[in-house]
CSV table of N, CA, C and O in Angstrom, one decimal:
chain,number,residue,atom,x,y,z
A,1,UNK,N,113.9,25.0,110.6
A,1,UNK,CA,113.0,24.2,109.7
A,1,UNK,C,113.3,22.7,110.0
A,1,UNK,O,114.4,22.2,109.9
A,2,UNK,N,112.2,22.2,110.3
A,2,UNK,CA,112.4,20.6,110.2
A,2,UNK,C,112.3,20.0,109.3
A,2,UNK,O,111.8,20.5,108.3
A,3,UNK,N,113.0,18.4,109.2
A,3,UNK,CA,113.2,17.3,107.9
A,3,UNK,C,111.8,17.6,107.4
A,3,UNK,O,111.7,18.1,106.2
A,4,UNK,N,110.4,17.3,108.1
A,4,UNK,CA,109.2,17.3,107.7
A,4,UNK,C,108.6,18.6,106.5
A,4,UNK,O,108.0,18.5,105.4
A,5,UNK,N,109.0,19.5,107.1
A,5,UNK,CA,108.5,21.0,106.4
A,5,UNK,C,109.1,21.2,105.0
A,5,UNK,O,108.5,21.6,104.0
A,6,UNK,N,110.9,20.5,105.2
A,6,UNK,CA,111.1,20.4,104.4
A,6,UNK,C,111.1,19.2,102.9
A,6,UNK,O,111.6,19.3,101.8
A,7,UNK,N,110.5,18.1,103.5
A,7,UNK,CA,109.8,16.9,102.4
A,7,UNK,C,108.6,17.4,101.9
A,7,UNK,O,108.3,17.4,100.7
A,8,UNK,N,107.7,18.0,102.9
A,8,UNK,CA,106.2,18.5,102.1
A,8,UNK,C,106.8,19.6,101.2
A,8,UNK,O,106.6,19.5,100.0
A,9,UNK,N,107.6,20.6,101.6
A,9,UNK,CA,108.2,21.5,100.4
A,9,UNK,C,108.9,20.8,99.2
A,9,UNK,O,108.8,21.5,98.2
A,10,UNK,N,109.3,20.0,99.0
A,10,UNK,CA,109.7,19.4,98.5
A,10,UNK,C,108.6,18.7,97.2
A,10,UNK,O,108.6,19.0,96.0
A,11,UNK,N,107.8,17.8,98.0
A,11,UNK,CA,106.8,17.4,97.5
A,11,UNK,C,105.6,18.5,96.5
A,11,UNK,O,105.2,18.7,95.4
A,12,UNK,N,105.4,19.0,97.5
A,12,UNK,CA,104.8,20.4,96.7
A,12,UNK,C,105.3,21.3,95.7
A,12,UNK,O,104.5,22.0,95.1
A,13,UNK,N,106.7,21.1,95.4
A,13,UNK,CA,107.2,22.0,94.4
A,13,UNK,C,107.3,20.9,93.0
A,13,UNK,O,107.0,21.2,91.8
A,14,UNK,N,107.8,19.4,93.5
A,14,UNK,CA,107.3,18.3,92.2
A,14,UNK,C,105.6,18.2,91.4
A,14,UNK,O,105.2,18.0,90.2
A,15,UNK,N,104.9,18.3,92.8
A,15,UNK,CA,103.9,18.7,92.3
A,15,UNK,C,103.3,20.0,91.4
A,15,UNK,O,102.4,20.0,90.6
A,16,UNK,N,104.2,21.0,92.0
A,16,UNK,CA,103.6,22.3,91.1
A,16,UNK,C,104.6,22.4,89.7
A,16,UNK,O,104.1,23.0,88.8
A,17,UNK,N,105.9,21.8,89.6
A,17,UNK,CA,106.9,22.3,88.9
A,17,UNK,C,107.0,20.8,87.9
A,17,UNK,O,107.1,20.9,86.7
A,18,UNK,N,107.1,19.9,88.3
A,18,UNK,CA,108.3,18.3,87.4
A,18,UNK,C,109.5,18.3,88.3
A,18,UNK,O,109.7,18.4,89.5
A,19,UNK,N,110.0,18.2,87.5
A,19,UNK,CA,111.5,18.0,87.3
A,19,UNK,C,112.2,19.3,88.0
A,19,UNK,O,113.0,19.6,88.9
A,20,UNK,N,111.3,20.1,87.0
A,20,UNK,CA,111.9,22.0,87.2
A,20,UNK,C,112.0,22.3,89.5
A,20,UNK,O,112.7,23.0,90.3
A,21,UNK,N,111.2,21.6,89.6
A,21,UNK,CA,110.9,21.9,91.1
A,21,UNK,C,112.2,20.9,91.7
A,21,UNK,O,112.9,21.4,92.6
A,22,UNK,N,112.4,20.0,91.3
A,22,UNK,CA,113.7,19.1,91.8
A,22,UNK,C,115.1,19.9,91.4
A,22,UNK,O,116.0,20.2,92.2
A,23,UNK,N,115.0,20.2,90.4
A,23,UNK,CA,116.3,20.7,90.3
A,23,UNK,C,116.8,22.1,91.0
A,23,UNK,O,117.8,22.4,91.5
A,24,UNK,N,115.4,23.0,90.9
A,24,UNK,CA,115.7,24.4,91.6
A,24,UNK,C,115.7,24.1,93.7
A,24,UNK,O,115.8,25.1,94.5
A,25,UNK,N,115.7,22.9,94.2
A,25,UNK,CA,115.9,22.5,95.6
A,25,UNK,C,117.4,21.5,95.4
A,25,UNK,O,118.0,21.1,96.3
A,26,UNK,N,117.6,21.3,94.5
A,26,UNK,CA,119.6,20.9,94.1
A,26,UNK,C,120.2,21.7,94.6
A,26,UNK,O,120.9,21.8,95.6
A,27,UNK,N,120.0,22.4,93.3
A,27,UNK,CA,120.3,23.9,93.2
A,27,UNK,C,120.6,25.0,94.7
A,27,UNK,O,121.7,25.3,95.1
A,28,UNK,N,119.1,25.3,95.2
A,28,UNK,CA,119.3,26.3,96.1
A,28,UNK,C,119.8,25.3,97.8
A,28,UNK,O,120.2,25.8,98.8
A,29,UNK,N,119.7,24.2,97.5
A,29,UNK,CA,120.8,23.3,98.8
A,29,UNK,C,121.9,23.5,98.5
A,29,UNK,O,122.6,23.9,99.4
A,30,UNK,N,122.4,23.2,97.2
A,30,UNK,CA,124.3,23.6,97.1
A,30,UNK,C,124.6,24.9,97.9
A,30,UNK,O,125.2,25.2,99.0
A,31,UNK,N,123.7,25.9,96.6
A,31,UNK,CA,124.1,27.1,96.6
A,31,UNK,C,124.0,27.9,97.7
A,31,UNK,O,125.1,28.5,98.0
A,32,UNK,N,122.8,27.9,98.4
A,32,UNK,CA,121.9,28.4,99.8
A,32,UNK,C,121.4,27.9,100.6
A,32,UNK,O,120.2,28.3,100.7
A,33,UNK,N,121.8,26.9,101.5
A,33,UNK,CA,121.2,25.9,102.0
A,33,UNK,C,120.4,26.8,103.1
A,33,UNK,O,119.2,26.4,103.5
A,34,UNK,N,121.0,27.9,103.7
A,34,UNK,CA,119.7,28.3,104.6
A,34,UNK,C,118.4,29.1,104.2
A,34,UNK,O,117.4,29.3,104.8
A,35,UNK,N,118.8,29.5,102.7
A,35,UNK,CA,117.9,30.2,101.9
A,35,UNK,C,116.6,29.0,101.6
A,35,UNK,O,115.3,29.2,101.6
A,36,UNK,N,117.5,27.9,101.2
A,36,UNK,CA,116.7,26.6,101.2
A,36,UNK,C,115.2,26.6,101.6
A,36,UNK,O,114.1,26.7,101.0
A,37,UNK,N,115.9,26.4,103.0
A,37,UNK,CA,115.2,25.5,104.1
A,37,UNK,C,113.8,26.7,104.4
A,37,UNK,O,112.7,26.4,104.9
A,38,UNK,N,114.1,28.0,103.9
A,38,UNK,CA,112.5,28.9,103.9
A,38,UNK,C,111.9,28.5,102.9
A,38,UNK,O,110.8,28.1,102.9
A,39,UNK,N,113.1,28.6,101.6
A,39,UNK,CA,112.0,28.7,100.4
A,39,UNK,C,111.3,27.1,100.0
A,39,UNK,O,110.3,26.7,99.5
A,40,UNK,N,111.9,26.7,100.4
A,40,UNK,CA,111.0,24.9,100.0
A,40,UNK,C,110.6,24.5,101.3
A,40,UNK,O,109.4,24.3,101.2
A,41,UNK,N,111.0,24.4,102.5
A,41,UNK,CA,110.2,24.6,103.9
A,41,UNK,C,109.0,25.1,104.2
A,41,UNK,O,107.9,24.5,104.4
A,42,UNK,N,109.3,26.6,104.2
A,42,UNK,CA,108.2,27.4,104.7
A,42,UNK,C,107.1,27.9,103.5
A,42,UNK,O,105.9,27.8,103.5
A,43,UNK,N,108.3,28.5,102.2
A,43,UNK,CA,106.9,28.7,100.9
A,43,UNK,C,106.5,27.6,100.2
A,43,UNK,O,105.4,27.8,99.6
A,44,UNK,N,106.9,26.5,100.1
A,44,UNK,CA,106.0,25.5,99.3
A,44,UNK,C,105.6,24.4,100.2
A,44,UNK,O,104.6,23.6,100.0
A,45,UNK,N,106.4,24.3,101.4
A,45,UNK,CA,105.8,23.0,102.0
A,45,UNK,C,104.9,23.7,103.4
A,45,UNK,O,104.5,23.0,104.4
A,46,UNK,N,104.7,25.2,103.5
A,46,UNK,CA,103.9,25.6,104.3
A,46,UNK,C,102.7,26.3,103.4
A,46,UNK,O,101.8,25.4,103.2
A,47,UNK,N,102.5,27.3,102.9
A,47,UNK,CA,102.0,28.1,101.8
A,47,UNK,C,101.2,27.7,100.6
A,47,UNK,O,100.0,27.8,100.3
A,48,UNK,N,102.6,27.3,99.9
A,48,UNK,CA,101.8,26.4,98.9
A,48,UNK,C,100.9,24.7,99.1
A,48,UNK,O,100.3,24.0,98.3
A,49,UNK,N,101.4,24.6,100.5
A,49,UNK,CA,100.4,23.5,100.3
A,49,UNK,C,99.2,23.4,101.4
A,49,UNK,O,98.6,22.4,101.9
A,50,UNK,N,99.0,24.6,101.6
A,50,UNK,CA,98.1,25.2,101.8
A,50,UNK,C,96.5,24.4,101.0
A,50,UNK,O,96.5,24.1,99.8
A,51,UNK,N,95.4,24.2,101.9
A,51,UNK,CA,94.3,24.2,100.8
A,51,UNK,C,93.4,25.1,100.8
A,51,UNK,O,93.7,25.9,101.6
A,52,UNK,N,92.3,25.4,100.2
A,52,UNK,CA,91.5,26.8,99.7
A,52,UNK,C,91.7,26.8,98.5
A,52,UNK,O,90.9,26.0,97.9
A,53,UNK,N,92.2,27.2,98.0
A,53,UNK,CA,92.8,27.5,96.6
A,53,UNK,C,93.5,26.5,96.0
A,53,UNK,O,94.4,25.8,96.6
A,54,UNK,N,93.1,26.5,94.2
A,54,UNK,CA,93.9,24.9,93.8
A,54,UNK,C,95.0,25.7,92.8
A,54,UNK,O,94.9,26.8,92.4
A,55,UNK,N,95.9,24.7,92.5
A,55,UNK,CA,97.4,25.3,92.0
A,55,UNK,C,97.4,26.0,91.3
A,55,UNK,O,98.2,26.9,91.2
A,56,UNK,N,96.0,25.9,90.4
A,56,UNK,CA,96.4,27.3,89.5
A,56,UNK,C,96.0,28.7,89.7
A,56,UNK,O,96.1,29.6,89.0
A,57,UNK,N,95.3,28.6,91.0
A,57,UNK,CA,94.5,29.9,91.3
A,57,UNK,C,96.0,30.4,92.1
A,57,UNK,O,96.5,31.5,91.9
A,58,UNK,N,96.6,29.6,92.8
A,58,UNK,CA,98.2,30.6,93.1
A,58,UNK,C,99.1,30.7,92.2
A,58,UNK,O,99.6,31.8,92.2
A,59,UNK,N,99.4,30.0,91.4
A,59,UNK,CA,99.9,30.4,90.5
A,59,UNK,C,99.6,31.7,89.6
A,59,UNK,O,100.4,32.6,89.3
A,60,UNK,N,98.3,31.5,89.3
A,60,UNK,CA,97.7,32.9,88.6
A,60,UNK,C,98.3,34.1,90.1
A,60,UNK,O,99.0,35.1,89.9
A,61,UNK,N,97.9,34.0,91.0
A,61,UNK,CA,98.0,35.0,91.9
A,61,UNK,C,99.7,35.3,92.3
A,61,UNK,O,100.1,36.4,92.8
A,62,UNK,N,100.5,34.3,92.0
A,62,UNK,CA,101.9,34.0,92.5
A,62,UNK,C,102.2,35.7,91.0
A,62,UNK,O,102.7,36.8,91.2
A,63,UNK,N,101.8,35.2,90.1
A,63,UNK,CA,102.3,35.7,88.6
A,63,UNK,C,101.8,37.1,88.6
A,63,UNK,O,102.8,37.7,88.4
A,64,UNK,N,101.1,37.7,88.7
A,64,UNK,CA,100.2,38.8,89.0
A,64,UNK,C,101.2,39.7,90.4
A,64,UNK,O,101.7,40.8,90.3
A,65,UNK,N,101.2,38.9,91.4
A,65,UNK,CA,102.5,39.7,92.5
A,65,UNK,C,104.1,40.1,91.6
A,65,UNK,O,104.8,41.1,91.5
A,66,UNK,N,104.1,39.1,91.3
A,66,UNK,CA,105.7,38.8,90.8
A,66,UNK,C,105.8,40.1,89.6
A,66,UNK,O,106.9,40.7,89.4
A,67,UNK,N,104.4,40.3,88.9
A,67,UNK,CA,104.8,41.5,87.7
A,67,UNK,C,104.9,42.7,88.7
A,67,UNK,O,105.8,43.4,88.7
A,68,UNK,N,103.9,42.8,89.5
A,68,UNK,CA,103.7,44.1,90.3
A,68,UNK,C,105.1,44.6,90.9
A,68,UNK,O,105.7,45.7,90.7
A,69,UNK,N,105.7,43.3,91.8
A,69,UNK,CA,106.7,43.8,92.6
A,69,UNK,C,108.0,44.3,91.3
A,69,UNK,O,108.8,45.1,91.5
A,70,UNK,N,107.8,43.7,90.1
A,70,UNK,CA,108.9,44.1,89.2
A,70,UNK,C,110.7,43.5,89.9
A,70,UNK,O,111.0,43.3,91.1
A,71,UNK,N,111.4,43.3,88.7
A,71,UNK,CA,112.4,42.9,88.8
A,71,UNK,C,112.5,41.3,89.7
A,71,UNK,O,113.2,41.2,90.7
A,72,UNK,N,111.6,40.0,89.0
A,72,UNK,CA,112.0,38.8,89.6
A,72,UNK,C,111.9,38.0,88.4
A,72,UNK,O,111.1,37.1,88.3
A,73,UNK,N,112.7,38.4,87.2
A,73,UNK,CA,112.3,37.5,86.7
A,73,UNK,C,112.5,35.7,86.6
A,73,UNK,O,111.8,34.8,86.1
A,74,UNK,N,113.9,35.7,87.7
A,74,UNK,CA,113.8,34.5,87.7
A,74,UNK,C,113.1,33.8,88.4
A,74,UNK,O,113.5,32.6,88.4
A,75,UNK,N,111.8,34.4,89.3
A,75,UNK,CA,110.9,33.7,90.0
A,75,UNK,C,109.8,33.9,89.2
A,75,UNK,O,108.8,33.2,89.4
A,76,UNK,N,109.6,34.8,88.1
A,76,UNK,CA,108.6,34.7,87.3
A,76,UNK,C,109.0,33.5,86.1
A,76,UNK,O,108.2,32.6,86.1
A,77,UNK,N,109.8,33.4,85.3
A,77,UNK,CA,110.4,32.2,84.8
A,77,UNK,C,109.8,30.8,85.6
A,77,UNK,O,109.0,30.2,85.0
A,78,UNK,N,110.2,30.5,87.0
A,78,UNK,CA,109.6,29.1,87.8
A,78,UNK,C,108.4,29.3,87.3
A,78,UNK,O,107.9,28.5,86.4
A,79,UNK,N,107.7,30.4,88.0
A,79,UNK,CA,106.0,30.1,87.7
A,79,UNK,C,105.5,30.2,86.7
A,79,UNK,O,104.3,29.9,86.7
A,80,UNK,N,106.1,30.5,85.6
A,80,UNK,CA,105.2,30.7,84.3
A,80,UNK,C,105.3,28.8,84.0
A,80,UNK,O,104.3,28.1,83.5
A,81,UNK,N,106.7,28.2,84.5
A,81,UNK,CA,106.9,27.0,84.0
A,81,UNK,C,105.6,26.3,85.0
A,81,UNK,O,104.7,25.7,84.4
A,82,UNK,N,105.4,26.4,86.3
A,82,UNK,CA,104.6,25.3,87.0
A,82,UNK,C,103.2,26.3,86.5
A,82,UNK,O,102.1,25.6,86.7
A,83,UNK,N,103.0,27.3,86.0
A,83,UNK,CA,101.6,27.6,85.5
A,83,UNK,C,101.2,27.0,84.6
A,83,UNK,O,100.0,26.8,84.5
A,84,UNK,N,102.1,26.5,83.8
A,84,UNK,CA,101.6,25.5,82.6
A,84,UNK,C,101.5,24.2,83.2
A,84,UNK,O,100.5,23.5,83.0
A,85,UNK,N,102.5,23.6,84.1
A,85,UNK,CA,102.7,22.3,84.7
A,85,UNK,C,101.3,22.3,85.5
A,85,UNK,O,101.3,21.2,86.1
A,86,UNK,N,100.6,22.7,85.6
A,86,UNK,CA,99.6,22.5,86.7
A,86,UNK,C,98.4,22.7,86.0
A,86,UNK,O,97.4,22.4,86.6
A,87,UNK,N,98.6,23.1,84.9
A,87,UNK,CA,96.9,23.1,83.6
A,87,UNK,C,97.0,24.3,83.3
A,87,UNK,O,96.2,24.4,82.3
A,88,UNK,N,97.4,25.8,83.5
A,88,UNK,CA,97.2,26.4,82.5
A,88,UNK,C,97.5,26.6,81.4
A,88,UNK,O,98.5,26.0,80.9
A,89,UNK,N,96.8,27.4,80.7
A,89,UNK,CA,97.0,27.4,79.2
A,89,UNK,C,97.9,28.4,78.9
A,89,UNK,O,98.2,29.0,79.9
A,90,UNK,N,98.5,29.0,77.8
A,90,UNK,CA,99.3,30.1,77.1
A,90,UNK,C,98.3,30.9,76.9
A,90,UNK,O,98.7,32.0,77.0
A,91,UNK,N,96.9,31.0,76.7
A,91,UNK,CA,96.3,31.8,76.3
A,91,UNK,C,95.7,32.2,77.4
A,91,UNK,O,95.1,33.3,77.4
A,92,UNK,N,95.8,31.5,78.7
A,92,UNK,CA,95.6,31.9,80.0
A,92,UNK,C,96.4,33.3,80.6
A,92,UNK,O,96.1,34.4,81.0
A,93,UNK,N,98.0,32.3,80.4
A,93,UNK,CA,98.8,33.3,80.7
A,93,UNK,C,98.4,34.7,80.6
A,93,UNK,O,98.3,35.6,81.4
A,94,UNK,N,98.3,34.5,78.9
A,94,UNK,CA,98.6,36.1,78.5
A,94,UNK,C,97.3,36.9,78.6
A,94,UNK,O,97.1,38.1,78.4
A,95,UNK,N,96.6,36.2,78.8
A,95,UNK,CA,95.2,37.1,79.4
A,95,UNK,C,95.7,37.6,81.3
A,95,UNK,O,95.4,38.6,81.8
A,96,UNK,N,96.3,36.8,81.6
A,96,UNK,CA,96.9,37.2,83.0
A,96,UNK,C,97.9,38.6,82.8
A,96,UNK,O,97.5,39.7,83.2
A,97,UNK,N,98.7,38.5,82.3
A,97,UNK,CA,99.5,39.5,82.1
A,97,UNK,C,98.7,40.8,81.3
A,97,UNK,O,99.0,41.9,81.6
A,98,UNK,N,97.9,40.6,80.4
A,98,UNK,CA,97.5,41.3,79.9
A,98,UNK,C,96.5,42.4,81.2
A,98,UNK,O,96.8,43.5,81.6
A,99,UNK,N,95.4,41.7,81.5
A,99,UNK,CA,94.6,42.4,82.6
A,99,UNK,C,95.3,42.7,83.6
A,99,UNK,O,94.9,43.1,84.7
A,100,UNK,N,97.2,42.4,83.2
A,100,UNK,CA,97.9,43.4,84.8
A,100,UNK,C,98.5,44.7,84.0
A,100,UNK,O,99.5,45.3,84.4
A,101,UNK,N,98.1,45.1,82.9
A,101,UNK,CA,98.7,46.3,82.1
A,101,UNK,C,97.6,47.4,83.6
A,101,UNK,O,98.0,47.6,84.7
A,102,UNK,N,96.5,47.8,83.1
A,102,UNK,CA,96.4,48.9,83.8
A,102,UNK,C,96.6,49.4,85.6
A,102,UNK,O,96.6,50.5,86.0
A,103,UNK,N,96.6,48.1,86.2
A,103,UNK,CA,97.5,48.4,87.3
A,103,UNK,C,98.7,48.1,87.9
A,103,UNK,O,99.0,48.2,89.1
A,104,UNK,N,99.6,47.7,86.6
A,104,UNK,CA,101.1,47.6,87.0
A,104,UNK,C,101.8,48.2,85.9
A,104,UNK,O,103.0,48.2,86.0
A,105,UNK,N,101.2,48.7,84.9
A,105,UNK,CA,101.5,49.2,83.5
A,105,UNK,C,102.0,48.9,82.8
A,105,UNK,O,102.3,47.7,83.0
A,106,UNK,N,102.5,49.2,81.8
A,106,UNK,CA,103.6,48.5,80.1
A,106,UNK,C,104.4,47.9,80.3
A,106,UNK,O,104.5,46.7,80.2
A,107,UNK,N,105.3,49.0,80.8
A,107,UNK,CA,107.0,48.1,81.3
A,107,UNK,C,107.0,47.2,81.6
A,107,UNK,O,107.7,46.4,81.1
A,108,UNK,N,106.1,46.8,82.7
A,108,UNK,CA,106.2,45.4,84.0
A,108,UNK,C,106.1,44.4,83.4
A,108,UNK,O,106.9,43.5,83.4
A,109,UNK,N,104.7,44.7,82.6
A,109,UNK,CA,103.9,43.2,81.5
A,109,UNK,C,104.7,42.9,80.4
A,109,UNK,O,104.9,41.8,79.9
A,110,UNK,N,105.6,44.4,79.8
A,110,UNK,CA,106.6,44.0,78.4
A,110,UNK,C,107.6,42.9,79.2
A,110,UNK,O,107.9,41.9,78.5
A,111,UNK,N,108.1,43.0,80.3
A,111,UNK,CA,109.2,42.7,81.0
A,111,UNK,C,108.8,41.2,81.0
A,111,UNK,O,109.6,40.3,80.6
A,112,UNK,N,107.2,40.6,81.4
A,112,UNK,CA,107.3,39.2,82.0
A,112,UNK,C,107.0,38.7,80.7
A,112,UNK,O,107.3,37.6,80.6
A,113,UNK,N,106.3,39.5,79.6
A,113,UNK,CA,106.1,39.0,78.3
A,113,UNK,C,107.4,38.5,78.2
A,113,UNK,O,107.4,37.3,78.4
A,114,UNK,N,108.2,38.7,78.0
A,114,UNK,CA,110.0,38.9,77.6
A,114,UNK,C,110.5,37.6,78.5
A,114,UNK,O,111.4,36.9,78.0
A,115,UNK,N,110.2,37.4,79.2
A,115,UNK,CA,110.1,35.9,80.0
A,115,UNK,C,109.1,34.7,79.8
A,115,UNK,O,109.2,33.5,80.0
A,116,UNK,N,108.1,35.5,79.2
A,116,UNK,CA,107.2,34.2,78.9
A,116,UNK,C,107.4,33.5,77.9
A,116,UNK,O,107.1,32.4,77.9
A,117,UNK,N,108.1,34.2,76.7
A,117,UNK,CA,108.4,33.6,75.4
A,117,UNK,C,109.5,32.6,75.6
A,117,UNK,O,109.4,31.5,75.1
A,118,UNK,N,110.7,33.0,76.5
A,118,UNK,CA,111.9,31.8,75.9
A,118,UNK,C,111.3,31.0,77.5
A,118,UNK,O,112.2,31.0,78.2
A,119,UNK,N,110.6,30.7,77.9
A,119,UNK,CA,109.7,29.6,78.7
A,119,UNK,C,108.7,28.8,77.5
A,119,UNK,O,108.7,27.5,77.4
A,120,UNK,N,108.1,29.6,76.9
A,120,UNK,CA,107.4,28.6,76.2
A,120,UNK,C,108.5,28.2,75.1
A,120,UNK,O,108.3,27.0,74.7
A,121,UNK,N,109.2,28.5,74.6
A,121,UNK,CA,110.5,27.7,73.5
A,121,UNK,C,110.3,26.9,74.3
A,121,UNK,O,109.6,26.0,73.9
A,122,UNK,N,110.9,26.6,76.1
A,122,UNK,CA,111.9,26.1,76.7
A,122,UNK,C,110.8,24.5,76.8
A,122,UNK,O,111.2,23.4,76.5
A,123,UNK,N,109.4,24.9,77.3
A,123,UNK,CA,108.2,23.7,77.2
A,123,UNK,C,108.3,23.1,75.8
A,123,UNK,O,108.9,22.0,75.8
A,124,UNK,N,107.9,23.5,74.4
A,124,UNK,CA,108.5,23.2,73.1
A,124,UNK,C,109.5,21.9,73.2
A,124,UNK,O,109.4,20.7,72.9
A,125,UNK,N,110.5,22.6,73.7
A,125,UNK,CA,111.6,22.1,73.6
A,125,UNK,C,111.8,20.7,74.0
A,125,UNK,O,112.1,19.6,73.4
A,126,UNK,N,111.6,21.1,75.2
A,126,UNK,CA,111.4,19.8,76.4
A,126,UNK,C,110.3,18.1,75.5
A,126,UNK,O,110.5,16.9,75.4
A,127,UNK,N,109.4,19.0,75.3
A,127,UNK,CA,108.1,18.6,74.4
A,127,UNK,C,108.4,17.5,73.5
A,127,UNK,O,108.0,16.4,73.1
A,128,UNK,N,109.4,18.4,73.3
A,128,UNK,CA,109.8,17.4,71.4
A,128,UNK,C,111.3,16.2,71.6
A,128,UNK,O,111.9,15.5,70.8
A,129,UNK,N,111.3,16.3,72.6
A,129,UNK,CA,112.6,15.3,73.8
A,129,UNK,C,112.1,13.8,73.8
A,129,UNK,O,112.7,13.0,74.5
């Protein structure tokens, strides 16, 4: 991965995320630096910054994979945060999760519900700062 791939990823995740996008490329540099260099390189500064589609139509689409494949919630957590960061609504969300009950079923949707809630405390929170 080059410096380049990796500044547009970069840029792309401040844009989709705040702050939240800065800290989780701290983060996965300490922690994983070659895990890094795909996930802010190739998925946000190749992928997501992509045009066709505007941030919240991937996001809606990001959130919808992420219940299906089951067990991410901490990549469902990021995106519920940059789904709001980028204009959607809570009542968005849960119409998203809701119309993934009959083809990912109860469990999956109870599972990201269960993430959605201490995300929105976590906006609240932030909010009242």
């Amino acid at each position: 991965m080059n410096s380049e791939q990796m500044d547009k990823g970069k840029e792309q995740l401040t844009l989709m995320a705040g702050t939240i996008g800065n800290q989780i490329v701290s983060q996965l540099k300490q922690d994983f630096p070659e895990l890094a260099e795909y996930v802010v390189g190739f998925g946000f500064g190749e992928i997501y910054a992509r045009e066709g589609l505007s941030l919240q139509q991937k996001e809606m689409l990001t959130i919808s994979a992420l219940i299906a494949l089951g067990d991410t919630a901490n990549q469902l957590h990021f995106h519920f945060h940059a789904a709001l960061h980028v204009g959607l609504t809570t009542k968005e969300l849960t119409e998203i999760l809701l119309h993934c009950i009959p083809i990912v079923g109860i469990p999956k949707v109870m599972n990201a519900f269960r993430i959605l809630g201490p995300v929105l405390e976590e906006r609240r929170s932030m909010a009242s700062q």
